[in-house]
JSON list of C-alpha atoms in Angstrom, two decimals:
[
{"chain": "A", "resi": 1, "resn": "MET", "atom": "CA", "xyz": [-22.63, -137.53, 179.34]},
{"chain": "A", "resi": 2, "resn": "MET", "atom": "CA", "xyz": [-24.41, -134.54, 177.84]},
{"chain": "A", "resi": 3, "resn": "ALA", "atom": "CA", "xyz": [-22.96, -132.23, 180.50]},
{"chain": "A", "resi": 4, "resn": "GLY", "atom": "CA", "xyz": [-19.40, -133.37, 179.69]},
{"chain": "A", "resi": 5, "resn": "ARG", "atom": "CA", "xyz": [-19.98, -132.90, 175.99]},
{"chain": "A", "resi": 6, "resn": "GLY", "atom": "CA", "xyz": [-21.35, -129.41, 176.63]},
{"chain": "A", "resi": 7, "resn": "ARG", "atom": "CA", "xyz": [-18.28, -128.43, 178.67]},
{"chain": "A", "resi": 8, "resn": "MET", "atom": "CA", "xyz": [-16.02, -129.71, 175.88]},
{"chain": "A", "resi": 9, "resn": "VAL", "atom": "CA", "xyz": [-17.87, -127.63, 173.27]},
{"chain": "A", "resi": 10, "resn": "SER", "atom": "CA", "xyz": [-17.57, -124.57, 175.50]},
{"chain": "A", "resi": 11, "resn": "CYS", "atom": "CA", "xyz": [-13.81, -125.10, 175.90]},
{"chain": "A", "resi": 12, "resn": "VAL", "atom": "CA", "xyz": [-13.36, -125.51, 172.15]},
{"chain": "A", "resi": 13, "resn": "CYS", "atom": "CA", "xyz": [-15.33, -122.35, 171.43]},
{"chain": "A", "resi": 14, "resn": "LEU", "atom": "CA", "xyz": [-13.34, -120.43, 174.03]},
{"chain": "A", "resi": 15, "resn": "GLY", "atom": "CA", "xyz": [-10.07, -121.68, 172.53]},
{"chain": "A", "resi": 16, "resn": "LEU", "atom": "CA", "xyz": [-11.11, -120.64, 169.02]},
{"chain": "A", "resi": 17, "resn": "PHE", "atom": "CA", "xyz": [-12.10, -117.22, 170.32]},
{"chain": "A", "resi": 18, "resn": "VAL", "atom": "CA", "xyz": [-8.69, -116.76, 171.95]},
{"chain": "A", "resi": 19, "resn": "VAL", "atom": "CA", "xyz": [-6.90, -117.82, 168.74]},
{"chain": "A", "resi": 20, "resn": "LEU", "atom": "CA", "xyz": [-8.97, -115.41, 166.62]},
{"chain": "A", "resi": 21, "resn": "CYS", "atom": "CA", "xyz": [-8.23, -112.57, 169.03]},
{"chain": "A", "resi": 22, "resn": "TRP", "atom": "CA", "xyz": [-4.50, -113.32, 168.86]},
{"chain": "A", "resi": 23, "resn": "VAL", "atom": "CA", "xyz": [-4.55, -113.37, 165.04]},
{"chain": "A", "resi": 24, "resn": "TRP", "atom": "CA", "xyz": [-6.48, -110.10, 164.89]},
{"chain": "A", "resi": 25, "resn": "VAL", "atom": "CA", "xyz": [-4.09, -108.36, 167.30]},
{"chain": "A", "resi": 26, "resn": "SER", "atom": "CA", "xyz": [-1.07, -109.65, 165.36]},
{"chain": "A", "resi": 27, "resn": "PHE", "atom": "CA", "xyz": [-2.29, -108.38, 162.00]},
{"chain": "A", "resi": 28, "resn": "ALA", "atom": "CA", "xyz": [-3.51, -105.12, 163.47]},
{"chain": "A", "resi": 29, "resn": "SER", "atom": "CA", "xyz": [-0.02, -104.50, 164.82]},
{"chain": "A", "resi": 30, "resn": "PHE", "atom": "CA", "xyz": [1.51, -104.88, 161.32]},
{"chain": "A", "resi": 31, "resn": "PRO", "atom": "CA", "xyz": [-0.93, -103.32, 158.82]},
{"chain": "A", "resi": 32, "resn": "ASP", "atom": "CA", "xyz": [1.68, -103.29, 156.06]},
{"chain": "A", "resi": 33, "resn": "ASP", "atom": "CA", "xyz": [3.88, -106.26, 155.19]},
{"chain": "A", "resi": 34, "resn": "GLN", "atom": "CA", "xyz": [6.69, -103.91, 154.14]},
{"chain": "A", "resi": 35, "resn": "LEU", "atom": "CA", "xyz": [8.44, -101.61, 156.58]},
{"chain": "A", "resi": 36, "resn": "THR", "atom": "CA", "xyz": [8.15, -97.89, 155.93]},
{"chain": "A", "resi": 37, "resn": "LEU", "atom": "CA", "xyz": [11.24, -95.79, 155.45]},
{"chain": "A", "resi": 38, "resn": "GLU", "atom": "CA", "xyz": [10.73, -94.40, 158.94]},
{"chain": "A", "resi": 39, "resn": "ASP", "atom": "CA", "xyz": [10.71, -97.93, 160.36]},
{"chain": "A", "resi": 40, "resn": "LEU", "atom": "CA", "xyz": [13.87, -98.74, 158.46]},
{"chain": "A", "resi": 41, "resn": "ASP", "atom": "CA", "xyz": [15.56, -95.63, 159.78]},
{"chain": "A", "resi": 42, "resn": "ALA", "atom": "CA", "xyz": [14.63, -96.72, 163.29]},
{"chain": "A", "resi": 43, "resn": "LEU", "atom": "CA", "xyz": [16.85, -99.75, 162.80]},
{"chain": "A", "resi": 44, "resn": "ASP", "atom": "CA", "xyz": [19.80, -97.39, 162.77]},
{"chain": "A", "resi": 45, "resn": "ARG", "atom": "CA", "xyz": [18.87, -93.75, 163.34]},
{"chain": "A", "resi": 46, "resn": "GLY", "atom": "CA", "xyz": [22.54, -92.89, 163.36]},
{"chain": "A", "resi": 47, "resn": "ALA", "atom": "CA", "xyz": [23.02, -93.59, 159.66]},
{"chain": "A", "resi": 48, "resn": "PHE", "atom": "CA", "xyz": [26.53, -92.48, 158.79]},
{"chain": "A", "resi": 49, "resn": "GLN", "atom": "CA", "xyz": [26.94, -91.06, 162.30]},
{"chain": "A", "resi": 50, "resn": "PRO", "atom": "CA", "xyz": [29.46, -92.01, 165.01]},
{"chain": "A", "resi": 51, "resn": "GLN", "atom": "CA", "xyz": [29.07, -95.65, 166.06]},
{"chain": "A", "resi": 52, "resn": "SER", "atom": "CA", "xyz": [27.47, -96.48, 162.70]},
{"chain": "A", "resi": 53, "resn": "ALA", "atom": "CA", "xyz": [28.90, -98.00, 159.52]},
{"chain": "A", "resi": 54, "resn": "LEU", "atom": "CA", "xyz": [31.12, -94.98, 158.87]},
{"chain": "A", "resi": 55, "resn": "SER", "atom": "CA", "xyz": [32.62, -93.08, 161.78]},
{"chain": "A", "resi": 56, "resn": "GLU", "atom": "CA", "xyz": [33.59, -89.42, 162.07]},
{"chain": "A", "resi": 57, "resn": "MET", "atom": "CA", "xyz": [37.21, -90.43, 161.49]},
{"chain": "A", "resi": 58, "resn": "GLU", "atom": "CA", "xyz": [36.31, -92.20, 158.25]},
{"chain": "A", "resi": 59, "resn": "PHE", "atom": "CA", "xyz": [34.36, -89.15, 157.09]},
{"chain": "A", "resi": 60, "resn": "ALA", "atom": "CA", "xyz": [37.32, -86.91, 157.78]},
{"chain": "A", "resi": 61, "resn": "SER", "atom": "CA", "xyz": [39.47, -89.01, 155.45]},
{"chain": "A", "resi": 62, "resn": "ILE", "atom": "CA", "xyz": [37.05, -88.74, 152.51]},
{"chain": "A", "resi": 63, "resn": "SER", "atom": "CA", "xyz": [38.50, -86.29, 150.02]},
{"chain": "A", "resi": 64, "resn": "SER", "atom": "CA", "xyz": [36.42, -84.13, 147.72]},
{"chain": "A", "resi": 65, "resn": "TYR", "atom": "CA", "xyz": [37.04, -82.38, 144.42]},
{"chain": "A", "resi": 66, "resn": "ARG", "atom": "CA", "xyz": [34.10, -80.32, 143.22]},
{"chain": "A", "resi": 67, "resn": "GLY", "atom": "CA", "xyz": [34.19, -80.01, 139.46]},
{"chain": "A", "resi": 68, "resn": "PRO", "atom": "CA", "xyz": [33.18, -76.93, 137.45]},
{"chain": "A", "resi": 69, "resn": "GLY", "atom": "CA", "xyz": [29.45, -76.27, 137.67]},
{"chain": "A", "resi": 70, "resn": "ASN", "atom": "CA", "xyz": [28.92, -78.33, 140.83]},
{"chain": "A", "resi": 71, "resn": "SER", "atom": "CA", "xyz": [27.30, -76.14, 143.47]},
{"chain": "A", "resi": 72, "resn": "ASP", "atom": "CA", "xyz": [26.27, -78.98, 145.79]},
{"chain": "A", "resi": 73, "resn": "ARG", "atom": "CA", "xyz": [27.15, -77.72, 149.28]},
{"chain": "A", "resi": 74, "resn": "ARG", "atom": "CA", "xyz": [25.71, -80.64, 151.24]},
{"chain": "A", "resi": 75, "resn": "SER", "atom": "CA", "xyz": [27.90, -82.34, 153.81]},
{"chain": "A", "resi": 76, "resn": "ASN", "atom": "CA", "xyz": [28.82, -86.00, 153.48]},
{"chain": "A", "resi": 77, "resn": "LYS", "atom": "CA", "xyz": [26.12, -86.92, 156.01]},
{"chain": "A", "resi": 78, "resn": "GLU", "atom": "CA", "xyz": [23.44, -85.41, 153.76]},
{"chain": "A", "resi": 79, "resn": "LEU", "atom": "CA", "xyz": [24.42, -86.94, 150.42]},
{"chain": "A", "resi": 80, "resn": "PRO", "atom": "CA", "xyz": [22.67, -89.89, 148.73]},
{"chain": "A", "resi": 81, "resn": "ILE", "atom": "CA", "xyz": [24.57, -93.17, 148.94]},
{"chain": "A", "resi": 82, "resn": "LEU", "atom": "CA", "xyz": [25.47, -95.60, 146.15]},
{"chain": "A", "resi": 83, "resn": "LEU", "atom": "CA", "xyz": [26.34, -99.08, 147.39]},
{"chain": "A", "resi": 84, "resn": "TRP", "atom": "CA", "xyz": [28.68, -101.35, 145.40]},
{"chain": "A", "resi": 85, "resn": "TRP", "atom": "CA", "xyz": [27.33, -104.80, 146.24]},
{"chain": "A", "resi": 86, "resn": "SER", "atom": "CA", "xyz": [30.13, -106.85, 144.67]},
{"chain": "A", "resi": 87, "resn": "GLY", "atom": "CA", "xyz": [32.65, -107.24, 147.47]},
{"chain": "A", "resi": 88, "resn": "GLY", "atom": "CA", "xyz": [35.70, -107.68, 145.25]},
{"chain": "A", "resi": 89, "resn": "LEU", "atom": "CA", "xyz": [35.10, -104.55, 143.19]},
{"chain": "A", "resi": 90, "resn": "PHE", "atom": "CA", "xyz": [35.24, -100.91, 144.31]},
{"chain": "A", "resi": 91, "resn": "PRO", "atom": "CA", "xyz": [36.60, -98.94, 141.33]},
{"chain": "A", "resi": 92, "resn": "HIS", "atom": "CA", "xyz": [37.41, -95.73, 143.13]},
{"chain": "A", "resi": 93, "resn": "PHE", "atom": "CA", "xyz": [40.13, -94.89, 145.64]},
{"chain": "A", "resi": 94, "resn": "PRO", "atom": "CA", "xyz": [41.79, -96.99, 148.36]},
{"chain": "A", "resi": 95, "resn": "GLY", "atom": "CA", "xyz": [39.38, -97.83, 151.15]},
{"chain": "A", "resi": 96, "resn": "ASP", "atom": "CA", "xyz": [35.68, -98.63, 150.96]},
{"chain": "A", "resi": 97, "resn": "THR", "atom": "CA", "xyz": [34.07, -95.17, 150.82]},
{"chain": "A", "resi": 98, "resn": "GLU", "atom": "CA", "xyz": [34.51, -92.14, 148.58]},
{"chain": "A", "resi": 99, "resn": "ARG", "atom": "CA", "xyz": [32.73, -88.92, 147.80]},
{"chain": "A", "resi": 100, "resn": "ILE", "atom": "CA", "xyz": [32.06, -88.27, 144.10]},
{"chain": "A", "resi": 101, "resn": "ASP", "atom": "CA", "xyz": [31.38, -84.75, 142.83]},
{"chain": "A", "resi": 102, "resn": "CYS", "atom": "CA", "xyz": [29.90, -84.85, 139.34]},
{"chain": "A", "resi": 103, "resn": "ALA", "atom": "CA", "xyz": [29.07, -81.88, 137.14]},
{"chain": "A", "resi": 104, "resn": "THR", "atom": "CA", "xyz": [25.83, -80.92, 138.90]},
{"chain": "A", "resi": 105, "resn": "SER", "atom": "CA", "xyz": [25.56, -83.02, 142.05]},
{"chain": "A", "resi": 106, "resn": "SER", "atom": "CA", "xyz": [27.45, -85.16, 144.57]},
{"chain": "A", "resi": 107, "resn": "CYS", "atom": "CA", "xyz": [27.06, -88.53, 146.28]},
{"chain": "A", "resi": 108, "resn": "LEU", "atom": "CA", "xyz": [28.84, -91.04, 148.48]},
{"chain": "A", "resi": 109, "resn": "VAL", "atom": "CA", "xyz": [29.88, -94.42, 147.11]},
{"chain": "A", "resi": 110, "resn": "THR", "atom": "CA", "xyz": [30.75, -97.30, 149.40]},
{"chain": "A", "resi": 111, "resn": "SER", "atom": "CA", "xyz": [31.17, -101.06, 149.47]},
{"chain": "A", "resi": 112, "resn": "ASN", "atom": "CA", "xyz": [30.11, -101.24, 153.13]},
{"chain": "A", "resi": 113, "resn": "ARG", "atom": "CA", "xyz": [26.99, -103.41, 153.12]},
{"chain": "A", "resi": 114, "resn": "LYS", "atom": "CA", "xyz": [25.88, -102.10, 156.49]},
{"chain": "A", "resi": 115, "resn": "VAL", "atom": "CA", "xyz": [24.23, -99.18, 154.68]},
{"chain": "A", "resi": 116, "resn": "GLN", "atom": "CA", "xyz": [21.86, -101.42, 152.71]},
{"chain": "A", "resi": 117, "resn": "LEU", "atom": "CA", "xyz": [18.77, -100.44, 154.72]},
{"chain": "A", "resi": 118, "resn": "TYR", "atom": "CA", "xyz": [19.60, -96.76, 155.11]},
{"chain": "A", "resi": 119, "resn": "LYS", "atom": "CA", "xyz": [17.08, -94.26, 153.83]},
{"chain": "A", "resi": 120, "resn": "ARG", "atom": "CA", "xyz": [19.80, -92.34, 151.98]},
{"chain": "A", "resi": 121, "resn": "THR", "atom": "CA", "xyz": [21.05, -95.42, 150.13]},
{"chain": "A", "resi": 122, "resn": "ALA", "atom": "CA", "xyz": [19.48, -94.54, 146.80]},
{"chain": "A", "resi": 123, "resn": "SER", "atom": "CA", "xyz": [20.92, -97.26, 144.57]},
{"chain": "A", "resi": 124, "resn": "ILE", "atom": "CA", "xyz": [22.80, -100.57, 144.67]},
{"chain": "A", "resi": 125, "resn": "ILE", "atom": "CA", "xyz": [25.31, -101.36, 141.91]},
{"chain": "A", "resi": 126, "resn": "PHE", "atom": "CA", "xyz": [26.09, -104.94, 140.90]},
{"chain": "A", "resi": 127, "resn": "TYR", "atom": "CA", "xyz": [29.01, -106.26, 138.86]},
{"chain": "A", "resi": 128, "resn": "GLY", "atom": "CA", "xyz": [27.67, -108.72, 136.30]},
{"chain": "A", "resi": 129, "resn": "THR", "atom": "CA", "xyz": [30.30, -111.46, 136.48]},
{"chain": "A", "resi": 130, "resn": "ASP", "atom": "CA", "xyz": [30.03, -111.62, 140.28]},
{"chain": "A", "resi": 131, "resn": "PHE", "atom": "CA", "xyz": [26.22, -111.33, 140.54]},
{"chain": "A", "resi": 132, "resn": "ARG", "atom": "CA", "xyz": [24.42, -114.30, 142.08]},
{"chain": "A", "resi": 133, "resn": "ALA", "atom": "CA", "xyz": [20.65, -114.20, 142.49]},
{"chain": "A", "resi": 134, "resn": "TYR", "atom": "CA", "xyz": [20.79, -116.01, 145.82]},
{"chain": "A", "resi": 135, "resn": "GLU", "atom": "CA", "xyz": [23.07, -113.27, 147.19]},
{"chain": "A", "resi": 136, "resn": "ALA", "atom": "CA", "xyz": [20.78, -110.40, 146.18]},
{"chain": "A", "resi": 137, "resn": "PRO", "atom": "CA", "xyz": [20.01, -107.93, 149.01]},
{"chain": "A", "resi": 138, "resn": "LEU", "atom": "CA", "xyz": [16.45, -108.81, 149.91]},
{"chain": "A", "resi": 139, "resn": "PRO", "atom": "CA", "xyz": [13.97, -107.46, 150.77]},
{"chain": "A", "resi": 140, "resn": "ARG", "atom": "CA", "xyz": [14.27, -105.02, 147.90]},
{"chain": "A", "resi": 141, "resn": "LEU", "atom": "CA", "xyz": [13.34, -101.58, 149.19]},
{"chain": "A", "resi": 142, "resn": "ARG", "atom": "CA", "xyz": [10.89, -99.42, 147.29]},
{"chain": "A", "resi": 143, "resn": "HIS", "atom": "CA", "xyz": [13.04, -96.29, 147.36]},
{"chain": "A", "resi": 144, "resn": "GLN", "atom": "CA", "xyz": [16.16, -98.01, 145.97]},
{"chain": "A", "resi": 145, "resn": "THR", "atom": "CA", "xyz": [17.12, -98.65, 142.36]},
{"chain": "A", "resi": 146, "resn": "TRP", "atom": "CA", "xyz": [19.35, -101.48, 141.14]},
{"chain": "A", "resi": 147, "resn": "ALA", "atom": "CA", "xyz": [22.06, -100.89, 138.53]},
{"chain": "A", "resi": 148, "resn": "LEU", "atom": "CA", "xyz": [24.12, -103.44, 136.58]},
{"chain": "A", "resi": 149, "resn": "PHE", "atom": "CA", "xyz": [27.70, -102.97, 135.35]},
{"chain": "A", "resi": 150, "resn": "HIS", "atom": "CA", "xyz": [28.73, -105.83, 133.06]},
{"chain": "A", "resi": 151, "resn": "GLU", "atom": "CA", "xyz": [31.37, -105.17, 130.41]},
{"chain": "A", "resi": 152, "resn": "GLU", "atom": "CA", "xyz": [32.74, -108.71, 130.22]},
{"chain": "A", "resi": 153, "resn": "SER", "atom": "CA", "xyz": [31.66, -111.70, 128.15]},
{"chain": "A", "resi": 154, "resn": "PRO", "atom": "CA", "xyz": [27.96, -112.62, 128.46]},
{"chain": "A", "resi": 155, "resn": "MET", "atom": "CA", "xyz": [29.10, -116.20, 128.98]},
{"chain": "A", "resi": 156, "resn": "ASN", "atom": "CA", "xyz": [30.46, -115.18, 132.38]},
{"chain": "A", "resi": 157, "resn": "ASN", "atom": "CA", "xyz": [26.91, -115.00, 133.70]},
{"chain": "A", "resi": 158, "resn": "TYR", "atom": "CA", "xyz": [24.33, -116.41, 131.30]},
{"chain": "A", "resi": 159, "resn": "PHE", "atom": "CA", "xyz": [21.52, -115.52, 133.73]},
{"chain": "A", "resi": 160, "resn": "LEU", "atom": "CA", "xyz": [21.84, -111.87, 132.69]},
{"chain": "A", "resi": 161, "resn": "SER", "atom": "CA", "xyz": [21.26, -112.71, 129.01]},
{"chain": "A", "resi": 162, "resn": "HIS", "atom": "CA", "xyz": [17.65, -113.69, 129.76]},
{"chain": "A", "resi": 163, "resn": "GLY", "atom": "CA", "xyz": [14.68, -111.40, 130.30]},
{"chain": "A", "resi": 164, "resn": "PRO", "atom": "CA", "xyz": [13.87, -112.38, 133.91]},
{"chain": "A", "resi": 165, "resn": "GLY", "atom": "CA", "xyz": [17.48, -111.69, 134.87]},
{"chain": "A", "resi": 166, "resn": "ILE", "atom": "CA", "xyz": [18.11, -108.39, 133.12]},
{"chain": "A", "resi": 167, "resn": "ARG", "atom": "CA", "xyz": [14.70, -106.99, 134.14]},
{"chain": "A", "resi": 168, "resn": "LEU", "atom": "CA", "xyz": [15.79, -107.04, 137.78]},
{"chain": "A", "resi": 169, "resn": "PHE", "atom": "CA", "xyz": [17.75, -103.84, 137.14]},
{"chain": "A", "resi": 170, "resn": "ASN", "atom": "CA", "xyz": [16.51, -100.28, 136.68]},
{"chain": "A", "resi": 171, "resn": "TYR", "atom": "CA", "xyz": [19.69, -99.21, 134.87]},
{"chain": "A", "resi": 172, "resn": "THR", "atom": "CA", "xyz": [22.25, -101.20, 132.88]},
{"chain": "A", "resi": 173, "resn": "ALA", "atom": "CA", "xyz": [25.74, -100.62, 131.50]},
{"chain": "A", "resi": 174, "resn": "THR", "atom": "CA", "xyz": [26.59, -103.76, 129.54]},
{"chain": "A", "resi": 175, "resn": "PHE", "atom": "CA", "xyz": [27.96, -105.09, 126.25]},
{"chain": "A", "resi": 176, "resn": "ARG", "atom": "CA", "xyz": [24.52, -104.75, 124.65]},
{"chain": "A", "resi": 177, "resn": "ARG", "atom": "CA", "xyz": [23.63, -101.76, 122.49]},
{"chain": "A", "resi": 178, "resn": "GLU", "atom": "CA", "xyz": [20.21, -101.61, 124.18]},
{"chain": "A", "resi": 179, "resn": "SER", "atom": "CA", "xyz": [21.77, -100.77, 127.56]},
{"chain": "A", "resi": 180, "resn": "ASP", "atom": "CA", "xyz": [21.15, -97.42, 129.21]},
{"chain": "A", "resi": 181, "resn": "TYR", "atom": "CA", "xyz": [24.92, -96.86, 128.97]},
{"chain": "A", "resi": 182, "resn": "PRO", "atom": "CA", "xyz": [26.33, -99.27, 126.34]},
{"chain": "A", "resi": 183, "resn": "LEU", "atom": "CA", "xyz": [29.88, -100.57, 126.80]},
{"chain": "A", "resi": 184, "resn": "THR", "atom": "CA", "xyz": [30.12, -102.31, 123.43]},
{"chain": "A", "resi": 185, "resn": "LEU", "atom": "CA", "xyz": [33.69, -101.18, 122.76]},
{"chain": "A", "resi": 186, "resn": "GLN", "atom": "CA", "xyz": [34.86, -99.93, 126.16]},
{"chain": "A", "resi": 187, "resn": "TRP", "atom": "CA", "xyz": [38.66, -99.83, 125.88]},
{"chain": "A", "resi": 188, "resn": "LEU", "atom": "CA", "xyz": [38.78, -100.28, 122.09]},
{"chain": "A", "resi": 189, "resn": "PRO", "atom": "CA", "xyz": [39.44, -97.03, 120.18]},
{"chain": "A", "resi": 190, "resn": "THR", "atom": "CA", "xyz": [37.30, -97.87, 117.12]},
{"chain": "A", "resi": 191, "resn": "LEU", "atom": "CA", "xyz": [35.53, -100.77, 115.44]},
{"chain": "A", "resi": 192, "resn": "ASP", "atom": "CA", "xyz": [38.32, -100.86, 112.84]},
{"chain": "A", "resi": 193, "resn": "TYR", "atom": "CA", "xyz": [40.67, -102.01, 115.56]},
{"chain": "A", "resi": 194, "resn": "LEU", "atom": "CA", "xyz": [38.81, -105.35, 115.53]},
{"chain": "A", "resi": 195, "resn": "LEU", "atom": "CA", "xyz": [38.04, -105.58, 111.82]},
{"chain": "A", "resi": 196, "resn": "THR", "atom": "CA", "xyz": [41.40, -104.62, 110.31]},
{"chain": "A", "resi": 197, "resn": "ALA", "atom": "CA", "xyz": [43.75, -107.55, 109.72]},
{"chain": "A", "resi": 198, "resn": "ARG", "atom": "CA", "xyz": [47.21, -106.63, 110.90]},
{"chain": "A", "resi": 199, "resn": "GLY", "atom": "CA", "xyz": [50.34, -108.59, 111.52]},
{"chain": "A", "resi": 200, "resn": "ARG", "atom": "CA", "xyz": [51.45, -108.85, 115.11]},
{"chain": "A", "resi": 201, "resn": "VAL", "atom": "CA", "xyz": [54.99, -109.31, 116.42]},
{"chain": "A", "resi": 202, "resn": "PHE", "atom": "CA", "xyz": [55.15, -110.89, 119.88]},
{"chain": "A", "resi": 203, "resn": "GLY", "atom": "CA", "xyz": [58.18, -109.51, 121.68]},
{"chain": "A", "resi": 204, "resn": "GLY", "atom": "CA", "xyz": [60.16, -109.40, 118.41]},
{"chain": "A", "resi": 205, "resn": "LYS", "atom": "CA", "xyz": [60.71, -113.14, 118.54]},
{"chain": "A", "resi": 206, "resn": "GLU", "atom": "CA", "xyz": [60.68, -115.50, 115.59]},
{"chain": "A", "resi": 207, "resn": "PRO", "atom": "CA", "xyz": [59.05, -118.95, 115.78]},
{"chain": "A", "resi": 208, "resn": "THR", "atom": "CA", "xyz": [61.04, -121.45, 117.79]},
{"chain": "A", "resi": 209, "resn": "GLU", "atom": "CA", "xyz": [62.76, -124.52, 116.38]},
{"chain": "A", "resi": 210, "resn": "GLU", "atom": "CA", "xyz": [59.54, -126.44, 116.97]},
{"chain": "A", "resi": 211, "resn": "GLY", "atom": "CA", "xyz": [57.74, -124.00, 114.67]},
{"chain": "A", "resi": 212, "resn": "ARG", "atom": "CA", "xyz": [55.75, -122.44, 117.48]},
{"chain": "A", "resi": 213, "resn": "SER", "atom": "CA", "xyz": [55.17, -118.79, 118.27]},
{"chain": "A", "resi": 214, "resn": "GLY", "atom": "CA", "xyz": [52.87, -116.66, 120.36]},
{"chain": "A", "resi": 215, "resn": "SER", "atom": "CA", "xyz": [49.20, -116.34, 119.47]},
{"chain": "A", "resi": 216, "resn": "CYS", "atom": "CA", "xyz": [46.19, -114.32, 120.55]},
{"chain": "A", "resi": 217, "resn": "ALA", "atom": "CA", "xyz": [42.60, -115.56, 120.81]},
{"chain": "A", "resi": 218, "resn": "VAL", "atom": "CA", "xyz": [39.67, -113.14, 120.71]},
{"chain": "A", "resi": 219, "resn": "HIS", "atom": "CA", "xyz": [36.34, -114.24, 122.15]},
{"chain": "A", "resi": 220, "resn": "ALA", "atom": "CA", "xyz": [33.56, -112.55, 120.19]},
{"chain": "A", "resi": 221, "resn": "VAL", "atom": "CA", "xyz": [29.85, -113.10, 120.86]},
{"chain": "A", "resi": 222, "resn": "PRO", "atom": "CA", "xyz": [27.11, -111.81, 118.49]},
{"chain": "A", "resi": 223, "resn": "LEU", "atom": "CA", "xyz": [25.05, -109.04, 120.09]}
]
């Protein structure tokens, strides 16, 4: 009886020892719970190379206009990447990739989500109306910034009118005056355009026999 109990204790101790060794080896193999940039690059060392998200042929079709003062001589394969996350919006040229040459520097913009984990993908841009938290590109990488473009009504996405939502982004361009790049008027020439009462003629038509005519509704939300 005692001998059997002793063998059972020995087996249990041996099993615990094996489990502890396995746990130690597992954690020792992954000292950091977040992949380094080098590890991420290993996922696709051919970032923006042939057989990757953008091929040589696609690069050849990317046009470039270098504005005055821009002395950036880097090739497309060396430029930082801006990723438009909202699939239905790419406000540049036909296609899904374009080179942008600003006054002092250049970059590549794309809507191709395959570049999400690339080391050169410096920022991800979200369109406010289309943003859904459950579709956010996680894990969020330490070297990437998030930017929000939201010029439409705040009622389109109430989540972004609350602190926990808006604080997800490093840079914002929204209807709020507190934004990094405010879009409070966007296409309106001046504030007087909204405040001045003016008569409007809709297509030069008078009211119909039923006494009806065209009308315009403006949705204004206090900022």
